[in-house]
mmCIF file of C-alpha atoms in Angstrom:
data_model
loop_
_atom_site.group_PDB
_atom_site.id
_atom_site.type_symbol
_atom_site.label_atom_id
_atom_site.label_comp_id
_atom_site.label_asym_id
_atom_site.label_seq_id
_atom_site.Cartn_x
_atom_site.Cartn_y
_atom_site.Cartn_z
ATOM 1 C CA UNK A 1 51.975 -53.336 5.175
ATOM 2 C CA UNK A 2 48.302 -52.502 5.658
ATOM 3 C CA UNK A 3 47.206 -49.075 6.871
ATOM 4 C CA UNK A 4 43.983 -48.837 8.845
ATOM 5 C CA UNK A 5 42.028 -45.673 9.367
ATOM 6 C CA UNK A 6 39.326 -44.767 11.852
ATOM 7 C CA UNK A 7 37.900 -42.053 9.588
ATOM 8 C CA UNK A 8 34.474 -42.930 8.169
ATOM 9 C CA UNK A 9 33.633 -40.641 5.263
ATOM 10 C CA UNK A 10 30.266 -42.246 4.514
ATOM 11 C CA UNK A 11 28.460 -41.684 7.781
ATOM 12 C CA UNK A 12 28.944 -37.940 8.276
ATOM 13 C CA UNK A 13 25.861 -36.219 9.697
ATOM 14 C CA UNK A 14 24.631 -32.807 8.651
ATOM 15 C CA UNK A 15 24.884 -30.346 11.489
ATOM 16 C CA UNK A 16 22.286 -27.601 11.579
ATOM 17 C CA UNK A 17 23.363 -24.449 13.368
ATOM 18 C CA UNK A 18 20.675 -22.157 14.745
ATOM 19 C CA UNK A 19 21.341 -18.554 15.647
ATOM 20 C CA UNK A 20 20.393 -17.530 19.175
ATOM 21 C CA UNK A 21 17.366 -15.276 19.639
ATOM 22 C CA UNK A 22 19.537 -12.269 20.517
ATOM 23 C CA UNK A 23 21.303 -12.481 17.135
ATOM 24 C CA UNK A 24 17.950 -12.555 15.321
ATOM 25 C CA UNK A 25 16.958 -9.392 17.188
ATOM 26 C CA UNK A 26 20.272 -7.766 16.295
ATOM 27 C CA UNK A 27 19.832 -8.695 12.617
ATOM 28 C CA UNK A 28 16.291 -7.275 12.670
ATOM 29 C CA UNK A 29 17.557 -4.066 14.281
ATOM 30 C CA UNK A 30 20.221 -3.638 11.601
ATOM 31 C CA UNK A 31 17.705 -4.168 8.803
ATOM 32 C CA UNK A 32 15.258 -1.666 10.325
ATOM 33 C CA UNK A 33 18.098 0.824 10.719
ATOM 34 C CA UNK A 34 19.040 0.348 7.046
ATOM 35 C CA UNK A 35 15.421 0.833 5.956
ATOM 36 C CA UNK A 36 15.207 4.018 8.044
ATOM 37 C CA UNK A 37 18.118 5.565 6.118
ATOM 38 C CA UNK A 38 16.711 4.407 2.777
ATOM 39 C CA UNK A 39 13.325 5.985 3.544
ATOM 40 C CA UNK A 40 15.018 9.166 4.783
ATOM 41 C CA UNK A 41 17.171 9.399 1.640
ATOM 42 C CA UNK A 42 14.229 8.861 -0.720
ATOM 43 C CA UNK A 43 12.132 11.354 1.270
ATOM 44 C CA UNK A 44 14.857 13.991 0.846
ATOM 45 C CA UNK A 45 15.066 13.277 -2.898
ATOM 46 C CA UNK A 46 11.263 13.570 -3.137
ATOM 47 C CA UNK A 47 11.352 16.884 -1.237
ATOM 48 C CA UNK A 48 13.853 18.289 -3.746
ATOM 49 C CA UNK A 49 11.460 17.391 -6.591
ATOM 50 C CA UNK A 50 8.272 18.110 -4.632
ATOM 51 C CA UNK A 51 6.991 20.736 -7.091
ATOM 52 C CA UNK A 52 6.951 18.143 -9.846
ATOM 53 C CA UNK A 53 5.125 15.745 -7.518
ATOM 54 C CA UNK A 54 2.529 18.411 -6.694
ATOM 55 C CA UNK A 55 1.874 18.955 -10.405
ATOM 56 C CA UNK A 56 1.418 15.195 -10.870
ATOM 57 C CA UNK A 57 -1.079 15.098 -7.996
ATOM 58 C CA UNK A 58 -3.017 17.994 -9.511
ATOM 59 C CA UNK A 59 -3.349 16.315 -12.924
ATOM 60 C CA UNK A 60 -6.504 14.256 -12.153
ATOM 61 C CA UNK A 61 -8.489 17.461 -11.681
ATOM 62 C CA UNK A 62 -8.755 20.331 -14.160
ATOM 63 C CA UNK A 63 -9.980 23.940 -14.032
ATOM 64 C CA UNK A 64 -9.601 24.143 -10.262
ATOM 65 C CA UNK A 65 -7.559 26.630 -8.273
ATOM 66 C CA UNK A 66 -5.919 25.600 -5.013
ATOM 67 C CA UNK A 67 -5.351 27.807 -1.987
ATOM 68 C CA UNK A 68 -3.807 27.531 1.457
ATOM 69 C CA UNK A 69 -5.728 28.512 4.580
ATOM 70 C CA UNK A 70 -2.638 29.146 6.745
ATOM 71 C CA UNK A 71 0.807 30.459 5.690
ATOM 72 C CA UNK A 72 2.548 27.147 6.415
ATOM 73 C CA UNK A 73 -0.142 24.831 5.042
ATOM 74 C CA UNK A 74 1.512 24.217 1.686
ATOM 75 C CA UNK A 75 4.912 23.640 3.328
ATOM 76 C CA UNK A 76 3.463 21.011 5.701
ATOM 77 C CA UNK A 77 1.676 19.387 2.752
ATOM 78 C CA UNK A 78 4.918 19.121 0.767
ATOM 79 C CA UNK A 79 6.617 17.412 3.725
ATOM 80 C CA UNK A 80 3.761 14.895 3.860
ATOM 81 C CA UNK A 81 3.969 14.322 0.102
ATOM 82 C CA UNK A 82 7.738 13.815 0.298
ATOM 83 C CA UNK A 83 7.468 11.334 3.168
ATOM 84 C CA UNK A 84 4.723 9.228 1.581
ATOM 85 C CA UNK A 85 6.554 9.264 -1.754
ATOM 86 C CA UNK A 86 9.762 8.133 -0.036
ATOM 87 C CA UNK A 87 7.817 5.409 1.784
ATOM 88 C CA UNK A 88 6.204 4.279 -1.467
ATOM 89 C CA UNK A 89 9.455 4.028 -3.439
ATOM 90 C CA UNK A 90 11.188 2.287 -0.542
ATOM 91 C CA UNK A 91 8.548 -0.490 -0.601
ATOM 92 C CA UNK A 92 10.703 -2.785 -2.804
ATOM 93 C CA UNK A 93 13.560 -2.390 -0.328
ATOM 94 C CA UNK A 94 11.223 -3.142 2.590
ATOM 95 C CA UNK A 95 9.958 -6.293 0.865
ATOM 96 C CA UNK A 96 13.536 -7.276 -0.001
ATOM 97 C CA UNK A 97 14.743 -6.899 3.577
ATOM 98 C CA UNK A 98 11.734 -8.852 4.831
ATOM 99 C CA UNK A 99 12.527 -11.671 2.412
ATOM 100 C CA UNK A 100 16.204 -11.727 3.430
ATOM 101 C CA UNK A 101 15.217 -11.855 7.109
ATOM 102 C CA UNK A 102 12.658 -14.652 6.696
ATOM 103 C CA UNK A 103 14.470 -16.735 4.075
ATOM 104 C CA UNK A 104 16.891 -18.646 6.372
ATOM 105 C CA UNK A 105 14.022 -19.866 8.554
ATOM 106 C CA UNK A 106 11.754 -21.046 5.739
ATOM 107 C CA UNK A 107 11.546 -24.509 4.276
ATOM 108 C CA UNK A 108 11.812 -24.968 0.505
ATOM 109 C CA UNK A 109 8.037 -25.471 0.267
ATOM 110 C CA UNK A 110 7.299 -22.363 2.347
ATOM 111 C CA UNK A 111 9.745 -20.328 0.238
ATOM 112 C CA UNK A 112 7.885 -21.266 -2.941
ATOM 113 C CA UNK A 113 4.686 -19.875 -1.388
ATOM 114 C CA UNK A 114 5.801 -16.870 0.676
ATOM 115 C CA UNK A 115 8.160 -15.196 -1.818
ATOM 116 C CA UNK A 116 5.679 -15.049 -4.738
ATOM 117 C CA UNK A 117 2.960 -13.798 -2.362
ATOM 118 C CA UNK A 118 5.164 -10.964 -1.070
ATOM 119 C CA UNK A 119 6.124 -9.876 -4.587
ATOM 120 C CA UNK A 120 2.512 -10.185 -5.776
ATOM 121 C CA UNK A 121 1.375 -8.072 -2.820
ATOM 122 C CA UNK A 122 3.756 -5.294 -3.867
ATOM 123 C CA UNK A 123 2.585 -5.444 -7.494
ATOM 124 C CA UNK A 124 -1.093 -5.433 -6.492
ATOM 125 C CA UNK A 125 -0.550 -2.429 -4.221
ATOM 126 C CA UNK A 126 1.024 -0.564 -7.145
ATOM 127 C CA UNK A 127 -1.903 -1.517 -9.391
ATOM 128 C CA UNK A 128 -4.253 -0.206 -6.703
ATOM 129 C CA UNK A 129 -2.494 3.158 -6.756
ATOM 130 C CA UNK A 130 -2.711 3.312 -10.562
ATOM 131 C CA UNK A 131 -6.413 2.403 -10.502
ATOM 132 C CA UNK A 132 -7.064 5.036 -7.859
ATOM 133 C CA UNK A 133 -5.112 7.753 -9.714
ATOM 134 C CA UNK A 134 -6.596 7.207 -13.167
ATOM 135 C CA UNK A 135 -10.128 6.070 -12.276
ATOM 136 C CA UNK A 136 -11.350 6.724 -8.727
ATOM 137 C CA UNK A 137 -9.899 10.192 -8.074
ATOM 138 C CA UNK A 138 -11.125 11.768 -11.349
ATOM 139 C CA UNK A 139 -14.553 10.132 -10.936
ATOM 140 C CA UNK A 140 -14.982 11.364 -7.365
ATOM 141 C CA UNK A 141 -13.738 14.916 -7.981
ATOM 142 C CA UNK A 142 -15.655 15.402 -11.229
ATOM 143 C CA UNK A 143 -18.837 14.243 -9.510
ATOM 144 C CA UNK A 144 -18.530 16.833 -6.727
ATOM 145 C CA UNK A 145 -17.404 19.636 -9.039
ATOM 146 C CA UNK A 146 -20.171 19.025 -11.566
ATOM 147 C CA UNK A 147 -22.730 18.871 -8.778
ATOM 148 C CA UNK A 148 -21.791 22.310 -7.432
ATOM 149 C CA UNK A 149 -20.617 24.103 -10.583
ATOM 150 C CA UNK A 150 -23.780 26.223 -10.970
ATOM 151 C CA UNK A 151 -23.611 27.725 -7.491
ATOM 152 C CA UNK A 152 -19.956 27.539 -6.347
ATOM 153 C CA UNK A 153 -16.568 28.452 -7.779
ATOM 154 C CA UNK A 154 -14.132 25.503 -7.809
ATOM 155 C CA UNK A 155 -11.570 26.520 -5.154
ATOM 156 C CA UNK A 156 -10.002 23.753 -3.065
ATOM 157 C CA UNK A 157 -7.680 23.679 -0.087
ATOM 158 C CA UNK A 158 -4.563 21.889 -1.251
ATOM 159 C CA UNK A 159 -4.015 20.215 2.124
ATOM 160 C CA UNK A 160 -7.562 18.837 2.214
ATOM 161 C CA UNK A 161 -7.239 17.727 -1.411
ATOM 162 C CA UNK A 162 -4.034 15.862 -0.605
ATOM 163 C CA UNK A 163 -5.610 14.201 2.448
ATOM 164 C CA UNK A 164 -8.534 13.133 0.253
ATOM 165 C CA UNK A 165 -6.402 11.461 -2.425
ATOM 166 C CA UNK A 166 -4.030 9.989 0.191
ATOM 167 C CA UNK A 167 -6.898 8.124 1.873
ATOM 168 C CA UNK A 168 -8.154 6.985 -1.528
ATOM 169 C CA UNK A 169 -4.667 5.827 -2.554
ATOM 170 C CA UNK A 170 -4.014 3.683 0.488
ATOM 171 C CA UNK A 171 -7.557 2.340 0.889
ATOM 172 C CA UNK A 172 -7.487 1.184 -2.745
ATOM 173 C CA UNK A 173 -4.009 -0.282 -2.345
ATOM 174 C CA UNK A 174 -5.192 -2.262 0.695
ATOM 175 C CA UNK A 175 -8.332 -3.403 -1.120
ATOM 176 C CA UNK A 176 -6.119 -4.820 -3.872
ATOM 177 C CA UNK A 177 -4.575 -7.184 -1.289
ATOM 178 C CA UNK A 178 -7.755 -9.296 -1.248
ATOM 179 C CA UNK A 179 -6.350 -12.061 -3.534
ATOM 180 C CA UNK A 180 -3.282 -12.401 -1.288
ATOM 181 C CA UNK A 181 -5.469 -12.863 1.811
ATOM 182 C CA UNK A 182 -7.650 -15.351 -0.065
ATOM 183 C CA UNK A 183 -4.712 -17.464 -1.189
ATOM 184 C CA UNK A 184 -3.217 -17.542 2.318
ATOM 185 C CA UNK A 185 -6.537 -18.572 3.871
ATOM 186 C CA UNK A 186 -7.041 -21.225 1.204
ATOM 187 C CA UNK A 187 -3.527 -22.678 1.444
ATOM 188 C CA UNK A 188 -3.806 -22.850 5.233
ATOM 189 C CA UNK A 189 -7.089 -24.767 4.746
ATOM 190 C CA UNK A 190 -9.027 -22.307 6.892
ATOM 191 C CA UNK A 191 -11.634 -21.886 4.147
ATOM 192 C CA UNK A 192 -11.827 -24.041 1.021
ATOM 193 C CA UNK A 193 -12.163 -22.570 -2.510
ATOM 194 C CA UNK A 194 -15.619 -24.162 -2.841
ATOM 195 C CA UNK A 195 -16.756 -22.430 0.352
ATOM 196 C CA UNK A 196 -15.448 -19.110 -0.982
ATOM 197 C CA UNK A 197 -17.331 -19.628 -4.225
ATOM 198 C CA UNK A 198 -20.495 -20.592 -2.352
ATOM 199 C CA UNK A 199 -20.409 -17.314 -0.430
ATOM 200 C CA UNK A 200 -20.642 -15.133 -3.583
ATOM 201 C CA UNK A 201 -23.910 -13.494 -2.469
ATOM 202 C CA UNK A 202 -22.344 -12.341 0.787
ATOM 203 C CA UNK A 203 -19.250 -11.168 -1.101
ATOM 204 C CA UNK A 204 -21.371 -8.903 -3.303
ATOM 205 C CA UNK A 205 -22.931 -7.370 -0.177
ATOM 206 C CA UNK A 206 -19.539 -7.081 1.536
ATOM 207 C CA UNK A 207 -17.940 -5.454 -1.523
ATOM 208 C CA UNK A 208 -20.697 -2.828 -1.523
ATOM 209 C CA UNK A 209 -20.097 -2.098 2.172
ATOM 210 C CA UNK A 210 -16.315 -1.950 1.714
ATOM 211 C CA UNK A 211 -16.727 0.349 -1.294
ATOM 212 C CA UNK A 212 -18.698 2.732 0.899
ATOM 213 C CA UNK A 213 -16.265 2.526 3.835
ATOM 214 C CA UNK A 214 -12.956 2.720 1.966
ATOM 215 C CA UNK A 215 -13.842 5.684 -0.263
ATOM 216 C CA UNK A 216 -13.508 9.044 1.514
ATOM 217 C CA UNK A 217 -16.157 10.551 -0.776
ATOM 218 C CA UNK A 218 -19.902 9.931 -0.627
ATOM 219 C CA UNK A 219 -20.569 9.852 -4.367
ATOM 220 C CA UNK A 220 -22.127 6.608 -5.633
ATOM 221 C CA UNK A 221 -19.927 6.385 -8.763
ATOM 222 C CA UNK A 222 -16.644 6.064 -6.836
ATOM 223 C CA UNK A 223 -18.166 3.557 -4.432
ATOM 224 C CA UNK A 224 -19.545 1.511 -7.343
ATOM 225 C CA UNK A 225 -16.172 1.476 -9.148
ATOM 226 C CA UNK A 226 -14.320 0.329 -6.039
ATOM 227 C CA UNK A 227 -16.984 -2.311 -5.292
ATOM 228 C CA UNK A 228 -16.639 -3.710 -8.827
ATOM 229 C CA UNK A 229 -12.844 -3.749 -8.463
ATOM 230 C CA UNK A 230 -13.148 -5.662 -5.157
ATOM 231 C CA UNK A 231 -15.454 -8.229 -6.793
ATOM 232 C CA UNK A 232 -13.057 -8.666 -9.725
ATOM 233 C CA UNK A 233 -10.116 -9.105 -7.340
ATOM 234 C CA UNK A 234 -12.046 -11.617 -5.236
ATOM 235 C CA UNK A 235 -12.973 -13.863 -8.144
ATOM 236 C CA UNK A 236 -9.465 -13.512 -9.632
ATOM 237 C CA UNK A 237 -7.955 -14.661 -6.341
ATOM 238 C CA UNK A 238 -10.470 -17.487 -6.221
ATOM 239 C CA UNK A 239 -9.472 -18.627 -9.716
ATOM 240 C CA UNK A 240 -5.773 -18.609 -8.779
ATOM 241 C CA UNK A 241 -6.534 -20.560 -5.606
ATOM 242 C CA UNK A 242 -8.409 -23.236 -7.585
ATOM 243 C CA UNK A 243 -5.393 -23.569 -9.887
ATOM 244 C CA UNK A 244 -2.982 -23.891 -6.942
ATOM 245 C CA UNK A 245 -5.165 -26.479 -5.220
ATOM 246 C CA UNK A 246 -5.510 -28.589 -8.337
#
């Protein structure tokens, strides 16, 4: 007796299921909600240890006394410090949630490009903060203090000091994203690596302008240091792009 079967196990087709747009929005909402609680939690932890954070922020400058103009100035400053610290330490979680949200919609080739770029962006931002803390902030503050030491006593408003280093922190962190932008532009074939290399004269001029714009101080030393860092980042990104293209 011969049994026949209508089942064909060799011609099965792969079925791709796509989530509706409303479910993508719901997933995005849940991830944003999760990130909100993470940032809030880390901000509260930072506020508990805010005195230690204030001492760390005061380290780049020596022999200076801080004061507050209004009774609540220091309190408002500590809230700002806590929030930005919480936001900074939640950056890995933000990048992680972004990766988890984008990953299902990316091809294997896109995943190999996007994921390393996101992680590299986070690392470069951290390096920008370190460069700003150990190099730019001391250079800028020492320049101004040495310039006025013979005629003025070094007293600084803590709130204005914090605003100064905050701008320097984030402007330097953004400047350190130059290689990421370069690699994206190069991989999308908007500008070729040879064209980027050929524009080196304009890049030197642009780095000088950006150094002047991004630094909140007007001293030439800080602007020169940031301009040199931008040039180094540009040519580093260009070297990586040549390697990826070849």
